[in-house]
mmCIF file of N, CA and C in Angstrom:
data_model
loop_
_atom_site.group_PDB
_atom_site.id
_atom_site.type_symbol
_atom_site.label_atom_id
_atom_site.label_comp_id
_atom_site.label_asym_id
_atom_site.label_seq_id
_atom_site.Cartn_x
_atom_site.Cartn_y
_atom_site.Cartn_z
ATOM 1 N N MET A 1 0.938 -1.456 0.350
ATOM 2 C CA MET A 1 0.701 0.130 -0.055
ATOM 3 C C MET A 1 0.783 1.035 0.026
ATOM 4 N N LYS A 2 1.924 1.425 -0.819
ATOM 5 C CA LYS A 2 2.634 2.848 -1.474
ATOM 6 C C LYS A 2 2.528 3.325 -1.565
ATOM 7 N N GLU A 3 1.314 3.606 -2.275
ATOM 8 C CA GLU A 3 0.213 4.409 -3.028
ATOM 9 C C GLU A 3 -0.048 5.500 -1.897
ATOM 10 N N ALA A 4 -1.253 4.137 -1.202
ATOM 11 C CA ALA A 4 -1.411 4.786 0.520
ATOM 12 C C ALA A 4 -1.055 6.230 1.277
ATOM 13 N N LYS A 5 0.337 6.606 1.008
ATOM 14 C CA LYS A 5 0.914 7.417 1.862
ATOM 15 C C LYS A 5 0.580 9.028 1.539
ATOM 16 N N GLY A 6 0.225 8.991 0.288
ATOM 17 C CA GLY A 6 -0.723 10.097 -0.149
ATOM 18 C C GLY A 6 -1.649 10.260 -0.010
ATOM 19 N N MET A 7 -2.860 9.161 0.194
ATOM 20 C CA MET A 7 -3.837 9.604 0.420
ATOM 21 C C MET A 7 -4.151 10.094 1.395
ATOM 22 N N GLY A 8 -5.946 10.680 1.893
ATOM 23 C CA GLY A 8 -6.015 11.078 3.056
ATOM 24 C C GLY A 8 -7.203 9.774 3.873
ATOM 25 N N ALA A 9 -7.454 9.899 5.037
ATOM 26 C CA ALA A 9 -7.471 8.381 5.749
ATOM 27 C C ALA A 9 -9.727 7.830 5.291
ATOM 28 N N GLY A 10 -10.142 8.712 5.008
ATOM 29 C CA GLY A 10 -11.462 7.901 4.045
ATOM 30 C C GLY A 10 -11.126 6.718 2.827
ATOM 31 N N ALA A 11 -9.766 7.522 2.653
ATOM 32 C CA ALA A 11 -9.558 7.026 0.561
ATOM 33 C C ALA A 11 -8.727 5.823 1.344
ATOM 34 N N GLN A 12 -8.066 5.932 2.034
ATOM 35 C CA GLN A 12 -7.173 4.637 2.650
ATOM 36 C C GLN A 12 -8.203 3.346 3.474
ATOM 37 N N MET A 13 -9.012 4.082 4.044
ATOM 38 C CA MET A 13 -9.851 3.015 4.609
ATOM 39 C C MET A 13 -10.699 2.121 3.174
ATOM 40 N N ALA A 14 -11.334 3.546 1.897
ATOM 41 C CA ALA A 14 -11.848 2.519 1.069
ATOM 42 C C ALA A 14 -10.960 1.909 0.111
ATOM 43 N N ALA A 15 -9.708 1.838 -0.059
ATOM 44 C CA ALA A 15 -8.483 1.293 -0.389
ATOM 45 C C ALA A 15 -8.558 -0.358 0.597
ATOM 46 N N LEU A 16 -8.792 -0.141 1.583
ATOM 47 C CA LEU A 16 -8.557 -1.387 2.158
ATOM 48 C C LEU A 16 -9.535 -2.149 2.308
ATOM 49 N N GLU A 17 -10.427 -1.693 2.306
ATOM 50 C CA GLU A 17 -12.023 -2.738 2.138
ATOM 51 C C GLU A 17 -11.992 -3.721 0.721
ATOM 52 N N ARG A 18 -11.837 -2.549 -0.492
ATOM 53 C CA ARG A 18 -11.055 -2.756 -1.499
ATOM 54 C C ARG A 18 -10.521 -4.426 -1.344
ATOM 55 N N LEU A 19 -9.764 -3.678 -1.106
ATOM 56 C CA LEU A 19 -8.432 -5.098 -0.766
ATOM 57 C C LEU A 19 -8.838 -6.589 -0.120
ATOM 58 N N ILE A 20 -9.457 -6.546 1.563
ATOM 59 C CA ILE A 20 -10.080 -7.026 1.922
ATOM 60 C C ILE A 20 -11.568 -8.216 0.750
ATOM 61 N N SER A 21 -12.401 -6.919 0.904
ATOM 62 C CA SER A 21 -13.717 -7.574 -0.264
ATOM 63 C C SER A 21 -12.637 -8.645 -1.181
ATOM 64 N N GLU A 22 -11.379 -8.553 -1.807
ATOM 65 C CA GLU A 22 -10.993 -8.915 -3.992
ATOM 66 C C GLU A 22 -10.640 -10.545 -2.618
ATOM 67 N N ASP A 23 -9.828 -10.027 -1.006
ATOM 68 C CA ASP A 23 -9.639 -11.435 -0.857
ATOM 69 C C ASP A 23 -9.994 -12.407 -0.819
ATOM 70 N N LEU A 24 -11.462 -11.876 0.334
ATOM 71 C CA LEU A 24 -12.533 -12.635 0.729
ATOM 72 C C LEU A 24 -13.429 -13.128 -0.744
ATOM 73 N N LEU A 25 -13.512 -12.202 -1.992
ATOM 74 C CA LEU A 25 -13.977 -13.068 -3.276
ATOM 75 C C LEU A 25 -13.601 -14.073 -3.903
ATOM 76 N N ALA A 26 -11.528 -14.226 -3.870
ATOM 77 C CA ALA A 26 -10.805 -15.193 -4.468
ATOM 78 C C ALA A 26 -10.810 -16.189 -3.533
ATOM 79 N N MET A 27 -11.422 -16.203 -2.598
ATOM 80 C CA MET A 27 -11.376 -17.493 -1.631
ATOM 81 C C MET A 27 -12.541 -18.716 -2.135
ATOM 82 N N SER A 28 -12.759 -19.507 -1.695
ATOM 83 C CA SER A 28 -13.326 -20.745 -1.945
ATOM 84 C C SER A 28 -14.093 -20.429 -0.446
ATOM 85 N N ASP A 29 -16.038 -21.308 -0.919
ATOM 86 C CA ASP A 29 -16.277 -20.989 -0.160
ATOM 87 C C ASP A 29 -15.982 -22.520 0.863
ATOM 88 N N GLU A 30 -15.213 -23.268 0.279
ATOM 89 C CA GLU A 30 -14.675 -24.854 2.351
ATOM 90 C C GLU A 30 -13.488 -23.895 2.339
ATOM 91 N N ASP A 31 -12.944 -22.454 1.923
ATOM 92 C CA ASP A 31 -11.368 -21.550 2.617
ATOM 93 C C ASP A 31 -12.376 -21.027 3.589
ATOM 94 N N LEU A 32 -13.836 -20.141 3.401
ATOM 95 C CA LEU A 32 -14.029 -19.000 4.352
ATOM 96 C C LEU A 32 -14.360 -19.883 5.097
ATOM 97 N N LEU A 33 -14.991 -21.395 4.699
ATOM 98 C CA LEU A 33 -16.264 -22.052 6.163
ATOM 99 C C LEU A 33 -14.917 -22.567 6.768
ATOM 100 N N LYS A 34 -13.488 -22.875 6.397
ATOM 101 C CA LYS A 34 -12.414 -23.085 7.098
ATOM 102 C C LYS A 34 -12.175 -22.464 8.018
ATOM 103 N N GLU A 35 -11.734 -21.130 7.385
ATOM 104 C CA GLU A 35 -11.364 -19.739 7.969
ATOM 105 C C GLU A 35 -12.107 -19.498 9.446
ATOM 106 N N ALA A 36 -12.878 -19.300 9.069
ATOM 107 C CA ALA A 36 -14.420 -19.039 10.392
ATOM 108 C C ALA A 36 -14.380 -19.848 11.616
ATOM 109 N N ILE A 37 -14.286 -20.903 11.177
ATOM 110 C CA ILE A 37 -14.292 -22.105 11.761
ATOM 111 C C ILE A 37 -12.892 -21.788 12.959
ATOM 112 N N GLU A 38 -11.900 -21.386 11.963
ATOM 113 C CA GLU A 38 -10.492 -21.672 13.144
ATOM 114 C C GLU A 38 -10.681 -20.176 14.081
ATOM 115 N N ASP A 39 -11.373 -19.296 13.629
ATOM 116 C CA ASP A 39 -12.340 -18.415 13.950
ATOM 117 C C ASP A 39 -12.825 -17.806 15.325
ATOM 118 N N GLY A 40 -13.175 -19.243 15.541
ATOM 119 C CA GLY A 40 -14.134 -19.880 16.527
ATOM 120 C C GLY A 40 -15.573 -19.267 16.317
ATOM 121 N N ILE A 41 -15.858 -19.490 15.289
ATOM 122 C CA ILE A 41 -17.465 -18.534 14.473
ATOM 123 C C ILE A 41 -17.915 -19.925 14.155
ATOM 124 N N ASP A 42 -19.266 -19.716 15.202
ATOM 125 C CA ASP A 42 -20.090 -21.336 13.949
ATOM 126 C C ASP A 42 -20.639 -20.639 12.824
ATOM 127 N N PRO A 43 -20.872 -20.631 11.774
ATOM 128 C CA PRO A 43 -21.045 -20.516 10.475
ATOM 129 C C PRO A 43 -23.149 -21.358 10.511
ATOM 130 N N ALA A 44 -23.128 -22.184 10.724
ATOM 131 C CA ALA A 44 -24.881 -22.453 10.827
ATOM 132 C C ALA A 44 -25.431 -20.886 11.860
ATOM 133 N N THR A 45 -24.812 -20.548 12.902
ATOM 134 C CA THR A 45 -25.466 -19.476 13.958
ATOM 135 C C THR A 45 -25.486 -18.336 13.050
ATOM 136 N N LYS A 46 -24.047 -17.769 13.019
ATOM 137 C CA LYS A 46 -23.545 -16.614 11.977
ATOM 138 C C LYS A 46 -24.547 -16.581 10.744
ATOM 139 N N ALA A 47 -24.816 -17.408 9.807
ATOM 140 C CA ALA A 47 -25.836 -17.608 8.683
ATOM 141 C C ALA A 47 -27.199 -17.027 9.525
ATOM 142 N N SER A 48 -27.938 -17.724 10.479
ATOM 143 C CA SER A 48 -28.984 -17.442 11.265
ATOM 144 C C SER A 48 -29.092 -15.684 11.864
ATOM 145 N N GLU A 49 -28.016 -15.928 11.799
ATOM 146 C CA GLU A 49 -27.908 -14.053 12.706
ATOM 147 C C GLU A 49 -28.349 -12.926 11.476
ATOM 148 N N LEU A 50 -26.976 -13.560 10.358
ATOM 149 C CA LEU A 50 -27.129 -12.628 8.691
ATOM 150 C C LEU A 50 -28.452 -12.644 8.402
ATOM 151 N N ARG A 51 -29.560 -13.922 8.204
ATOM 152 C CA ARG A 51 -30.570 -13.626 7.800
ATOM 153 C C ARG A 51 -31.607 -13.250 8.109
ATOM 154 N N SER A 52 -31.685 -13.276 10.066
ATOM 155 C CA SER A 52 -32.394 -12.200 10.461
ATOM 156 C C SER A 52 -32.258 -11.060 10.966
ATOM 157 N N SER A 53 -30.632 -10.346 11.125
ATOM 158 C CA SER A 53 -31.179 -9.024 10.525
ATOM 159 C C SER A 53 -31.168 -9.039 9.406
ATOM 160 N N ALA A 54 -31.110 -9.253 7.926
ATOM 161 C CA ALA A 54 -30.778 -8.744 6.541
ATOM 162 C C ALA A 54 -33.274 -9.352 6.606
ATOM 163 N N LEU A 55 -33.377 -9.984 7.492
ATOM 164 C CA LEU A 55 -35.619 -10.048 7.490
ATOM 165 C C LEU A 55 -35.636 -8.951 7.847
ATOM 166 N N ALA A 56 -35.508 -8.398 9.440
ATOM 167 C CA ALA A 56 -35.307 -6.813 9.793
ATOM 168 C C ALA A 56 -35.359 -6.001 9.319
ATOM 169 N N LYS A 57 -33.826 -5.967 8.554
ATOM 170 C CA LYS A 57 -33.692 -4.265 7.425
ATOM 171 C C LYS A 57 -35.439 -4.594 6.247
ATOM 172 N N ILE A 58 -35.227 -6.215 5.613
ATOM 173 C CA ILE A 58 -36.314 -5.765 4.656
ATOM 174 C C ILE A 58 -38.295 -5.396 5.000
ATOM 175 N N ASN A 59 -38.537 -6.227 6.453
ATOM 176 C CA ASN A 59 -39.452 -6.017 7.404
ATOM 177 C C ASN A 59 -39.424 -3.840 7.228
ATOM 178 N N GLN A 60 -38.313 -3.570 8.133
ATOM 179 C CA GLN A 60 -38.666 -1.834 8.463
ATOM 180 C C GLN A 60 -38.537 -1.092 7.293
ATOM 181 N N ALA A 61 -38.428 -1.797 5.936
ATOM 182 C CA ALA A 61 -38.384 -1.166 5.342
ATOM 183 C C ALA A 61 -39.742 -1.271 4.320
ATOM 184 N N LYS A 62 -40.426 -2.110 4.805
ATOM 185 C CA LYS A 62 -41.864 -2.755 4.321
ATOM 186 C C LYS A 62 -42.764 -1.608 5.345
ATOM 187 N N ARG A 63 -42.731 -1.484 6.431
ATOM 188 C CA ARG A 63 -42.784 -0.888 7.386
ATOM 189 C C ARG A 63 -43.209 0.776 6.546
ATOM 190 N N GLU A 64 -41.493 0.527 6.604
ATOM 191 C CA GLU A 64 -42.355 2.567 6.290
ATOM 192 C C GLU A 64 -42.536 2.864 4.787
ATOM 193 N N LYS A 65 -42.898 1.967 3.749
ATOM 194 C CA LYS A 65 -43.342 2.624 2.479
ATOM 195 C C LYS A 65 -44.843 2.205 2.493
ATOM 196 N N LEU A 66 -45.069 1.560 3.595
ATOM 197 C CA LEU A 66 -46.680 1.020 4.066
ATOM 198 C C LEU A 66 -47.013 2.527 4.822
ATOM 199 N N ALA A 67 -46.326 2.938 5.539
ATOM 200 C CA ALA A 67 -46.198 4.326 6.494
ATOM 201 C C ALA A 67 -45.797 5.353 4.911
ATOM 202 N N ALA A 68 -45.662 5.631 4.153
ATOM 203 C CA ALA A 68 -45.354 7.044 3.961
ATOM 204 C C ALA A 68 -46.940 6.549 3.149
ATOM 205 N N ALA A 69 -47.344 5.168 2.476
ATOM 206 C CA ALA A 69 -48.316 5.095 1.097
ATOM 207 C C ALA A 69 -49.650 5.618 1.787
ATOM 208 N N ARG A 70 -49.729 5.662 3.209
ATOM 209 C CA ARG A 70 -51.035 5.739 4.277
ATOM 210 C C ARG A 70 -51.118 7.287 4.502
ATOM 211 N N ARG A 71 -49.517 7.243 4.599
ATOM 212 C CA ARG A 71 -49.917 9.480 4.369
ATOM 213 C C ARG A 71 -50.048 9.768 3.262
ATOM 214 N N GLY A 72 -49.560 9.683 1.645
ATOM 215 C CA GLY A 72 -49.665 10.023 1.394
ATOM 216 C C GLY A 72 -51.603 9.387 0.603
ATOM 217 N N TYR A 73 -51.791 8.551 1.086
ATOM 218 C CA TYR A 73 -53.277 8.496 0.822
ATOM 219 C C TYR A 73 -54.273 9.016 1.329
ATOM 220 N N ASP A 74 -54.150 9.149 3.207
ATOM 221 C CA ASP A 74 -54.649 10.243 3.959
ATOM 222 C C ASP A 74 -54.855 11.432 3.843
ATOM 223 N N ALA A 75 -53.571 12.384 2.585
ATOM 224 C CA ALA A 75 -53.933 13.431 2.630
ATOM 225 C C ALA A 75 -54.955 13.279 0.999
ATOM 226 N N SER A 76 -54.421 12.157 0.465
ATOM 227 C CA SER A 76 -55.781 12.356 -0.943
ATOM 228 C C SER A 76 -56.900 12.831 -0.202
ATOM 229 N N LEU A 77 -57.318 12.290 0.528
ATOM 230 C CA LEU A 77 -58.482 11.657 1.366
ATOM 231 C C LEU A 77 -58.625 13.630 1.822
ATOM 232 N N ARG A 78 -57.876 14.624 2.494
ATOM 233 C CA ARG A 78 -58.317 15.464 3.516
ATOM 234 C C ARG A 78 -58.535 16.510 2.036
ATOM 235 N N GLU A 79 -57.828 16.227 1.286
ATOM 236 C CA GLU A 79 -57.800 17.154 0.109
ATOM 237 C C GLU A 79 -59.487 17.241 -0.820
ATOM 238 N N SER A 80 -59.672 16.188 -1.109
ATOM 239 C CA SER A 80 -61.143 15.902 -1.857
ATOM 240 C C SER A 80 -62.038 17.094 -1.732
ATOM 241 N N PRO A 81 -61.704 17.735 -2.623
ATOM 242 C CA PRO A 81 -62.969 18.379 -2.598
ATOM 243 C C PRO A 81 -64.613 18.013 -3.091
ATOM 244 N N VAL A 82 -64.730 16.798 -3.301
ATOM 245 C CA VAL A 82 -65.892 15.919 -3.585
ATOM 246 C C VAL A 82 -66.519 15.238 -2.588
ATOM 247 N N ALA A 83 -65.450 14.960 -1.137
ATOM 248 C CA ALA A 83 -66.089 14.645 -0.568
ATOM 249 C C ALA A 83 -66.125 15.693 0.919
ATOM 250 N N LYS A 84 -65.800 17.050 0.559
ATOM 251 C CA LYS A 84 -66.237 18.114 1.871
ATOM 252 C C LYS A 84 -67.613 18.492 1.391
ATOM 253 N N ALA A 85 -67.816 18.077 -0.326
ATOM 254 C CA ALA A 85 -69.431 19.207 -0.551
ATOM 255 C C ALA A 85 -70.329 17.790 -0.666
ATOM 256 N N ARG A 86 -69.946 16.265 0.128
ATOM 257 C CA ARG A 86 -70.929 16.136 0.393
ATOM 258 C C ARG A 86 -72.607 16.100 0.603
ATOM 259 N N PRO A 87 -73.186 16.731 0.210
ATOM 260 C CA PRO A 87 -74.263 16.593 1.114
ATOM 261 C C PRO A 87 -75.117 15.692 2.069
ATOM 262 N N ALA A 88 -76.163 15.583 2.121
ATOM 263 C CA ALA A 88 -76.596 15.080 3.965
ATOM 264 C C ALA A 88 -76.766 13.629 2.610
ATOM 265 N N LEU A 89 -77.302 12.126 2.688
ATOM 266 C CA LEU A 89 -76.926 10.832 2.177
ATOM 267 C C LEU A 89 -78.884 10.814 1.683
ATOM 268 N N GLU A 90 -79.525 11.882 2.212
ATOM 269 C CA GLU A 90 -81.393 11.418 1.789
ATOM 270 C C GLU A 90 -81.151 12.894 0.356
ATOM 271 N N GLU A 91 -80.328 14.101 0.441
ATOM 272 C CA GLU A 91 -80.208 14.735 -0.853
ATOM 273 C C GLU A 91 -79.427 14.037 -1.346
ATOM 274 N N ILE A 92 -78.551 12.866 -1.346
ATOM 275 C CA ILE A 92 -77.886 12.362 -2.213
ATOM 276 C C ILE A 92 -78.269 11.319 -3.231
ATOM 277 N N LYS A 93 -79.437 10.320 -2.164
ATOM 278 C CA LYS A 93 -80.392 9.599 -2.864
ATOM 279 C C LYS A 93 -81.575 10.566 -3.970
ATOM 280 N N ARG A 94 -81.856 11.777 -3.215
ATOM 281 C CA ARG A 94 -83.159 12.036 -3.517
ATOM 282 C C ARG A 94 -82.508 12.985 -5.230
ATOM 283 N N GLN A 95 -81.392 12.986 -5.201
ATOM 284 C CA GLN A 95 -80.671 14.258 -6.589
ATOM 285 C C GLN A 95 -80.959 12.682 -7.291
ATOM 286 N N ILE A 96 -79.963 11.458 -6.783
ATOM 287 C CA ILE A 96 -79.206 10.640 -8.364
ATOM 288 C C ILE A 96 -80.976 9.801 -8.596
ATOM 289 N N GLN A 97 -81.660 9.794 -7.964
ATOM 290 C CA GLN A 97 -83.129 9.100 -8.313
ATOM 291 C C GLN A 97 -83.633 10.233 -9.693
ATOM 292 N N ALA A 98 -83.486 11.556 -8.553
ATOM 293 C CA ALA A 98 -84.315 12.449 -9.786
ATOM 294 C C ALA A 98 -83.301 12.595 -11.343
ATOM 295 N N LEU A 99 -82.239 12.350 -11.349
ATOM 296 C CA LEU A 99 -81.168 12.087 -12.480
ATOM 297 C C LEU A 99 -81.393 10.001 -13.265
ATOM 298 N N ILE A 100 -81.405 9.626 -12.195
ATOM 299 C CA ILE A 100 -82.054 8.439 -13.280
ATOM 300 C C ILE A 100 -83.126 8.933 -13.825
ATOM 301 N N ARG A 101 -84.211 9.080 -13.331
ATOM 302 C CA ARG A 101 -85.413 9.091 -13.894
ATOM 303 C C ARG A 101 -85.874 9.762 -14.975
ATOM 304 N N GLY A 102 -84.597 10.604 -14.834
ATOM 305 C CA GLY A 102 -85.082 11.234 -16.155
ATOM 306 C C GLY A 102 -84.559 10.640 -17.728
ATOM 307 N N GLY A 103 -83.983 9.423 -17.438
ATOM 308 C CA GLY A 103 -83.086 8.056 -18.670
ATOM 309 C C GLY A 103 -82.775 8.830 -19.313
ATOM 310 N N ALA A 104 -82.861 8.060 -20.601
ATOM 311 C CA ALA A 104 -82.474 8.982 -21.667
ATOM 312 C C ALA A 104 -82.504 10.607 -22.473
ATOM 313 N N SER A 105 -83.019 10.944 -20.976
ATOM 314 C CA SER A 105 -83.665 12.396 -22.341
ATOM 315 C C SER A 105 -81.721 13.420 -21.284
ATOM 316 N N ASN A 106 -80.808 12.085 -20.737
ATOM 317 C CA ASN A 106 -80.119 12.778 -20.294
ATOM 318 C C ASN A 106 -78.517 12.142 -20.743
ATOM 319 N N GLY A 107 -78.666 10.994 -21.471
ATOM 320 C CA GLY A 107 -77.796 10.218 -21.545
ATOM 321 C C GLY A 107 -77.674 9.104 -20.938
ATOM 322 N N LEU A 108 -78.125 8.927 -19.869
ATOM 323 C CA LEU A 108 -77.306 8.252 -18.510
ATOM 324 C C LEU A 108 -78.087 7.402 -18.480
ATOM 325 N N SER A 109 -77.526 5.785 -18.338
ATOM 326 C CA SER A 109 -77.868 4.866 -17.886
ATOM 327 C C SER A 109 -77.497 4.048 -16.574
ATOM 328 N N LEU A 110 -78.212 3.189 -16.224
ATOM 329 C CA LEU A 110 -76.978 2.727 -14.810
ATOM 330 C C LEU A 110 -77.395 1.010 -14.390
ATOM 331 N N ALA A 111 -76.481 0.043 -14.061
ATOM 332 C CA ALA A 111 -76.482 -1.512 -13.824
ATOM 333 C C ALA A 111 -76.311 -1.519 -12.278
ATOM 334 N N PHE A 112 -77.124 -2.401 -11.915
ATOM 335 C CA PHE A 112 -76.697 -2.172 -10.575
ATOM 336 C C PHE A 112 -76.575 -4.197 -10.507
ATOM 337 N N ARG A 113 -75.991 -3.819 -9.357
ATOM 338 C CA ARG A 113 -75.155 -5.451 -9.596
ATOM 339 C C ARG A 113 -76.510 -6.440 -9.212
ATOM 340 N N LYS A 114 -77.236 -7.567 -9.211
ATOM 341 C CA LYS A 114 -77.675 -8.622 -9.125
ATOM 342 C C LYS A 114 -79.032 -7.864 -8.373
ATOM 343 N N GLY A 115 -79.385 -6.472 -9.353
ATOM 344 C CA GLY A 115 -80.477 -5.493 -8.886
ATOM 345 C C GLY A 115 -80.879 -5.682 -7.779
ATOM 346 N N GLU A 116 -80.205 -5.675 -6.665
ATOM 347 C CA GLU A 116 -79.738 -5.462 -5.520
ATOM 348 C C GLU A 116 -80.152 -4.035 -4.704
ATOM 349 N N THR A 117 -80.795 -3.781 -3.596
ATOM 350 C CA THR A 117 -80.459 -2.312 -3.118
ATOM 351 C C THR A 117 -78.674 -1.969 -2.775
ATOM 352 N N MET A 118 -78.775 -0.483 -2.764
ATOM 353 C CA MET A 118 -77.188 -0.068 -2.546
ATOM 354 C C MET A 118 -77.391 0.197 -1.383
ATOM 355 N N SER A 119 -75.829 -0.183 -1.078
ATOM 356 C CA SER A 119 -75.593 0.868 0.718
ATOM 357 C C SER A 119 -75.077 2.071 0.373
ATOM 358 N N ASP A 120 -75.347 2.441 1.740
ATOM 359 C CA ASP A 120 -75.017 3.856 1.403
ATOM 360 C C ASP A 120 -73.889 4.819 1.102
ATOM 361 N N ALA A 121 -72.572 3.344 0.974
ATOM 362 C CA ALA A 121 -70.737 4.174 1.409
ATOM 363 C C ALA A 121 -71.435 3.954 -0.767
ATOM 364 N N ASP A 122 -72.189 2.980 -1.798
ATOM 365 C CA ASP A 122 -72.581 3.069 -2.935
ATOM 366 C C ASP A 122 -73.151 4.805 -3.697
ATOM 367 N N TRP A 123 -74.315 4.516 -2.576
ATOM 368 C CA TRP A 123 -74.962 5.898 -3.231
ATOM 369 C C TRP A 123 -73.882 7.027 -2.903
ATOM 370 N N GLU A 124 -72.919 7.024 -1.669
ATOM 371 C CA GLU A 124 -72.482 8.194 -1.861
ATOM 372 C C GLU A 124 -70.799 8.200 -3.022
ATOM 373 N N SER A 125 -70.193 6.792 -3.160
ATOM 374 C CA SER A 125 -69.711 7.275 -4.173
ATOM 375 C C SER A 125 -70.363 7.777 -5.757
ATOM 376 N N LEU A 126 -71.271 6.897 -6.463
ATOM 377 C CA LEU A 126 -71.892 7.391 -7.641
ATOM 378 C C LEU A 126 -72.261 9.107 -6.962
ATOM 379 N N TRP A 127 -72.212 9.136 -5.947
ATOM 380 C CA TRP A 127 -72.964 10.893 -6.079
ATOM 381 C C TRP A 127 -71.404 11.313 -6.763
ATOM 382 N N ASP A 128 -69.804 10.646 -6.119
ATOM 383 C CA ASP A 128 -68.600 12.180 -5.674
ATOM 384 C C ASP A 128 -68.374 11.271 -7.509
ATOM 385 N N ASP A 129 -68.733 10.114 -8.249
ATOM 386 C CA ASP A 129 -68.372 10.484 -10.155
ATOM 387 C C ASP A 129 -69.467 11.102 -10.773
ATOM 388 N N MET A 130 -70.705 11.317 -9.960
ATOM 389 C CA MET A 130 -71.453 11.776 -11.142
ATOM 390 C C MET A 130 -71.016 13.857 -10.820
ATOM 391 N N VAL A 131 -70.757 14.512 -9.849
ATOM 392 C CA VAL A 131 -70.501 15.609 -9.328
ATOM 393 C C VAL A 131 -69.143 15.273 -10.159
ATOM 394 N N GLU A 132 -68.097 14.845 -9.608
ATOM 395 C CA GLU A 132 -66.756 14.887 -10.636
ATOM 396 C C GLU A 132 -66.889 14.763 -12.489
ATOM 397 N N SER A 133 -67.754 14.254 -12.561
ATOM 398 C CA SER A 133 -68.250 13.902 -13.929
ATOM 399 C C SER A 133 -68.462 15.256 -14.864
ATOM 400 N N GLY A 134 -69.619 16.089 -13.959
ATOM 401 C CA GLY A 134 -70.622 16.834 -14.310
ATOM 402 C C GLY A 134 -71.829 16.610 -13.942
ATOM 403 N N LEU A 135 -72.459 15.690 -13.458
ATOM 404 C CA LEU A 135 -73.502 15.024 -14.543
ATOM 405 C C LEU A 135 -74.617 15.853 -13.283
ATOM 406 N N ILE A 136 -74.171 16.426 -12.189
ATOM 407 C CA ILE A 136 -74.756 16.495 -11.189
ATOM 408 C C ILE A 136 -74.288 17.687 -10.341
ATOM 409 N N GLY A 137 -74.237 19.408 -10.057
ATOM 410 C CA GLY A 137 -74.103 20.301 -9.994
ATOM 411 C C GLY A 137 -73.930 19.953 -8.041
ATOM 412 N N ASP A 138 -72.672 20.336 -7.602
ATOM 413 C CA ASP A 138 -72.865 20.551 -6.594
ATOM 414 C C ASP A 138 -73.190 21.874 -5.178
ATOM 415 N N SER A 139 -74.268 21.693 -4.741
ATOM 416 C CA SER A 139 -75.227 23.304 -4.531
ATOM 417 C C SER A 139 -73.957 23.392 -3.561
ATOM 418 N N ARG A 140 -73.642 22.626 -2.168
ATOM 419 C CA ARG A 140 -72.321 23.202 -1.150
ATOM 420 C C ARG A 140 -71.085 23.772 -1.652
ATOM 421 N N LYS A 141 -70.346 23.787 -2.721
ATOM 422 C CA LYS A 141 -69.239 23.823 -3.116
ATOM 423 C C LYS A 141 -68.745 25.042 -2.222
ATOM 424 N N ASP A 142 -69.724 25.988 -2.023
ATOM 425 C CA ASP A 142 -68.765 27.423 -1.498
ATOM 426 C C ASP A 142 -68.860 27.169 -0.069
ATOM 427 N N ASP A 143 -69.380 26.345 0.642
ATOM 428 C CA ASP A 143 -69.871 25.953 2.240
ATOM 429 C C ASP A 143 -68.236 25.787 3.031
#
């Protein structure tokens, strides 16, 4: 490491790390195993520790990604102008039913699953879609 004399401490450590990595990569699996045992390292225990550490880091990254996605989703819900401007459920039903009764005159047709009644969430979702598409004017936008 004669060229290391002109290097800073960080560069020297990086060069040393490179040399050690190259040395390890050049060794056969059998030689690595033999050296680990000679150093008093139980290969099965060490492998288990490394696996646990890797899985813990993967799980932490997944939790962080989920938390970021949840924050983004929650923010999008808070920013939704349609949800804020939604009238009472009975008014939603009344306006949608009036629009449906208009039928072909307004170019609107709807199909319901299995002819069942709609849940409150279905009514609200349909309202949001109709407001967003401009089929129903939102009378509470200025509130």
